[in-house]
PDB file of C-alpha atoms in Angstrom:
ATOM      1  CA  UNK A   1      48.224-121.780 105.806  1.00 91.00           C
ATOM      2  CA  UNK A   2      48.140-125.290 104.444  1.00 95.00           C
ATOM      3  CA  UNK A   3      50.901-127.027 102.556  1.00 97.00           C
ATOM      4  CA  UNK A   4      49.884-129.740 100.122  1.00 98.00           C
ATOM      5  CA  UNK A   5      52.330-132.410  98.984  1.00 95.00           C
ATOM      6  CA  UNK A   6      51.353-134.527  95.995  1.00 95.00           C
ATOM      7  CA  UNK A   7      52.809-137.798  94.811  1.00 94.00           C
ATOM      8  CA  UNK A   8      51.992-140.625  92.462  1.00 95.00           C
ATOM      9  CA  UNK A   9      52.123-139.045  89.034  1.00 93.00           C
ATOM     10  CA  UNK A  10      53.925-140.671  86.157  1.00 97.00           C
ATOM     11  CA  UNK A  11      53.543-142.229  82.748  1.00 98.00           C
ATOM     12  CA  UNK A  12      51.104-144.935  81.778  1.00 98.00           C
ATOM     13  CA  UNK A  13      49.650-146.377  78.611  1.00 98.00           C
ATOM     14  CA  UNK A  14      46.065-145.728  77.610  1.00 98.00           C
ATOM     15  CA  UNK A  15      43.728-147.894  79.634  1.00 98.00           C
ATOM     16  CA  UNK A  16      46.146-148.049  82.520  1.00 98.00           C
ATOM     17  CA  UNK A  17      45.845-146.827  86.099  1.00 98.00           C
ATOM     18  CA  UNK A  18      47.590-144.426  88.441  1.00 98.00           C
ATOM     19  CA  UNK A  19      47.001-143.451  92.059  1.00 98.00           C
ATOM     20  CA  UNK A  20      47.710-139.949  93.254  1.00 98.00           C
ATOM     21  CA  UNK A  21      48.149-138.961  96.880  1.00 98.00           C
ATOM     22  CA  UNK A  22      47.992-135.568  98.538  1.00 98.00           C
ATOM     23  CA  UNK A  23      48.924-134.925 102.144  1.00 97.00           C
ATOM     24  CA  UNK A  24      47.927-131.677 103.816  1.00 97.00           C
ATOM     25  CA  UNK A  25      49.866-130.112 106.669  1.00 97.00           C
ATOM     26  CA  UNK A  26      46.641-129.918 108.688  1.00 95.00           C
ATOM     27  CA  UNK A  27      43.005-130.928 108.477  1.00 93.00           C
ATOM     28  CA  UNK A  28      40.789-129.151 105.971  1.00 94.00           C
ATOM     29  CA  UNK A  29      37.065-129.497 105.250  1.00 94.00           C
ATOM     30  CA  UNK A  30      37.412-130.035 101.523  1.00 96.00           C
ATOM     31  CA  UNK A  31      40.099-131.494  99.279  1.00 97.00           C
ATOM     32  CA  UNK A  32      40.195-132.292  95.612  1.00 97.00           C
ATOM     33  CA  UNK A  33      42.023-132.426  92.324  1.00 98.00           C
ATOM     34  CA  UNK A  34      42.115-130.153  89.312  1.00 97.00           C
ATOM     35  CA  UNK A  35      44.129-130.649  86.141  1.00 97.00           C
ATOM     36  CA  UNK A  36      45.592-128.395  83.499  1.00 96.00           C
ATOM     37  CA  UNK A  37      46.898-128.928  80.010  1.00 93.00           C
ATOM     38  CA  UNK A  38      49.348-126.261  78.820  1.00 86.00           C
ATOM     39  CA  UNK A  39      47.478-123.499  77.049  1.00 91.00           C
ATOM     40  CA  UNK A  40      44.120-124.527  78.471  1.00 93.00           C
ATOM     41  CA  UNK A  41      42.148-123.561  81.548  1.00 93.00           C
ATOM     42  CA  UNK A  42      42.264-125.578  84.715  1.00 94.00           C
ATOM     43  CA  UNK A  43      39.609-128.267  84.808  1.00 95.00           C
ATOM     44  CA  UNK A  44      37.929-129.654  87.882  1.00 96.00           C
ATOM     45  CA  UNK A  45      38.327-133.388  88.319  1.00 98.00           C
ATOM     46  CA  UNK A  46      36.923-134.261  91.728  1.00 98.00           C
ATOM     47  CA  UNK A  47      36.417-133.057  95.287  1.00 97.00           C
ATOM     48  CA  UNK A  48      35.632-134.697  98.610  1.00 96.00           C
ATOM     49  CA  UNK A  49      34.339-133.100 101.781  1.00 93.00           C
ATOM     50  CA  UNK A  50      35.171-133.907 105.382  1.00 89.00           C
ATOM     51  CA  UNK A  51      32.263-136.362 105.570  1.00 92.00           C
ATOM     52  CA  UNK A  52      33.525-138.285 102.563  1.00 92.00           C
ATOM     53  CA  UNK A  53      30.997-137.040 100.026  1.00 95.00           C
ATOM     54  CA  UNK A  54      32.626-137.032  96.576  1.00 97.00           C
ATOM     55  CA  UNK A  55      31.866-134.983  93.489  1.00 97.00           C
ATOM     56  CA  UNK A  56      33.185-135.862  90.032  1.00 98.00           C
ATOM     57  CA  UNK A  57      33.426-134.181  86.677  1.00 97.00           C
ATOM     58  CA  UNK A  58      31.215-136.004  84.194  1.00 97.00           C
ATOM     59  CA  UNK A  59      34.235-136.996  82.127  1.00 97.00           C
ATOM     60  CA  UNK A  60      35.743-139.082  84.934  1.00 98.00           C
ATOM     61  CA  UNK A  61      32.665-140.614  86.543  1.00 98.00           C
ATOM     62  CA  UNK A  62      32.940-144.369  86.773  1.00 98.00           C
ATOM     63  CA  UNK A  63      36.705-144.337  86.191  1.00 98.00           C
ATOM     64  CA  UNK A  64      38.159-142.140  88.944  1.00 98.00           C
ATOM     65  CA  UNK A  65      37.639-142.551  92.678  1.00 98.00           C
ATOM     66  CA  UNK A  66      38.570-140.051  95.360  1.00 98.00           C
ATOM     67  CA  UNK A  67      38.949-141.005  98.994  1.00 97.00           C
ATOM     68  CA  UNK A  68      40.236-139.307 102.110  1.00 95.00           C
ATOM     69  CA  UNK A  69      41.928-140.442 105.279  1.00 93.00           C
ATOM     70  CA  UNK A  70      41.019-137.805 107.834  1.00 86.00           C
ATOM     71  CA  UNK A  71      43.440-139.294 110.332  1.00 90.00           C
ATOM     72  CA  UNK A  72      46.482-138.331 108.297  1.00 92.00           C
ATOM     73  CA  UNK A  73      44.967-135.500 106.223  1.00 94.00           C
ATOM     74  CA  UNK A  74      45.569-137.370 102.983  1.00 96.00           C
ATOM     75  CA  UNK A  75      43.401-137.577  99.895  1.00 97.00           C
ATOM     76  CA  UNK A  76      43.815-140.255  97.265  1.00 98.00           C
ATOM     77  CA  UNK A  77      42.775-140.289  93.622  1.00 98.00           C
ATOM     78  CA  UNK A  78      42.545-143.666  91.942  1.00 98.00           C
ATOM     79  CA  UNK A  79      42.472-143.181  88.181  1.00 98.00           C
ATOM     80  CA  UNK A  80      41.511-146.125  86.001  1.00 98.00           C
ATOM     81  CA  UNK A  81      41.035-146.485  82.236  1.00 98.00           C
ATOM     82  CA  UNK A  82      43.161-143.425  81.608  1.00 98.00           C
ATOM     83  CA  UNK A  83      42.963-141.718  78.224  1.00 97.00           C
ATOM     84  CA  UNK A  84      45.676-139.840  76.283  1.00 97.00           C
ATOM     85  CA  UNK A  85      43.638-136.632  76.459  1.00 95.00           C
ATOM     86  CA  UNK A  86      43.939-136.785  80.232  1.00 97.00           C
ATOM     87  CA  UNK A  87      47.628-136.050  80.034  1.00 97.00           C
ATOM     88  CA  UNK A  88      47.997-132.994  82.247  1.00 97.00           C
ATOM     89  CA  UNK A  89      49.435-131.537  85.400  1.00 97.00           C
ATOM     90  CA  UNK A  90      47.238-132.608  88.289  1.00 98.00           C
ATOM     91  CA  UNK A  91      46.930-130.227  91.233  1.00 97.00           C
ATOM     92  CA  UNK A  92      45.746-131.074  94.706  1.00 98.00           C
ATOM     93  CA  UNK A  93      43.531-128.411  96.264  1.00 97.00           C
ATOM     94  CA  UNK A  94      42.072-127.752  99.688  1.00 97.00           C
ATOM     95  CA  UNK A  95      39.842-125.261 101.455  1.00 96.00           C
ATOM     96  CA  UNK A  96      38.519-124.538 104.942  1.00 95.00           C
ATOM     97  CA  UNK A  97      34.857-124.862 104.038  1.00 91.00           C
ATOM     98  CA  UNK A  98      32.369-127.692 103.957  1.00 89.00           C
ATOM     99  CA  UNK A  99      31.051-126.266 100.673  1.00 91.00           C
ATOM    100  CA  UNK A 100      32.990-128.379  98.233  1.00 93.00           C
ATOM    101  CA  UNK A 101      31.939-127.760  94.608  1.00 93.00           C
ATOM    102  CA  UNK A 102      33.862-128.467  91.416  1.00 93.00           C
ATOM    103  CA  UNK A 103      34.869-124.824  91.066  1.00 90.00           C
ATOM    104  CA  UNK A 104      38.425-123.534  91.216  1.00 87.00           C
ATOM    105  CA  UNK A 105      37.458-120.237  92.802  1.00 86.00           C
ATOM    106  CA  UNK A 106      37.328-120.589  96.543  1.00 84.00           C
ATOM    107  CA  UNK A 107      40.109-123.083  96.891  1.00 93.00           C
ATOM    108  CA  UNK A 108      42.705-121.261  98.923  1.00 93.00           C
ATOM    109  CA  UNK A 109      45.392-123.894  98.859  1.00 96.00           C
ATOM    110  CA  UNK A 110      47.049-125.496  95.839  1.00 97.00           C
ATOM    111  CA  UNK A 111      49.827-128.029  95.571  1.00 97.00           C
ATOM    112  CA  UNK A 112      52.752-127.796  93.186  1.00 96.00           C
ATOM    113  CA  UNK A 113      51.213-130.339  90.849  1.00 96.00           C
ATOM    114  CA  UNK A 114      52.195-133.774  89.641  1.00 97.00           C
ATOM    115  CA  UNK A 115      52.473-134.705  85.976  1.00 97.00           C
ATOM    116  CA  UNK A 116      50.342-137.480  84.532  1.00 98.00           C
ATOM    117  CA  UNK A 117      51.202-138.647  81.029  1.00 98.00           C
ATOM    118  CA  UNK A 118      49.020-141.145  79.186  1.00 98.00           C
ATOM    119  CA  UNK A 119      50.423-142.532  75.956  1.00 97.00           C
ATOM    120  CA  UNK A 120      48.349-144.045  73.169  1.00 94.00           C
TER     121      UNK A 120
END
């Protein structure tokens, strides 16, 4: 089992920035972030594998950056130029596989989520 603890959510105005952190209770081969707006399906945001290779949803490319500190099992998501439509609950995810696509299925471990609110 892996426990994921997220932090860093909050409220920001459109165009602003937030940094999310997620610490896992042990090392995993793949970590990432998904988000969900109430009433809508979960949406992949980004993943990063153990070697540091990132993948991004098209909607966040150029604005969001994921990084990972393997030494303390922590992934970071720097979110810049945030938009009101990105208001959502952001979930940290992890899996014990080097295969690290932007697909919710296959991620065994999910955090409790942290709320991000972007006001216009």
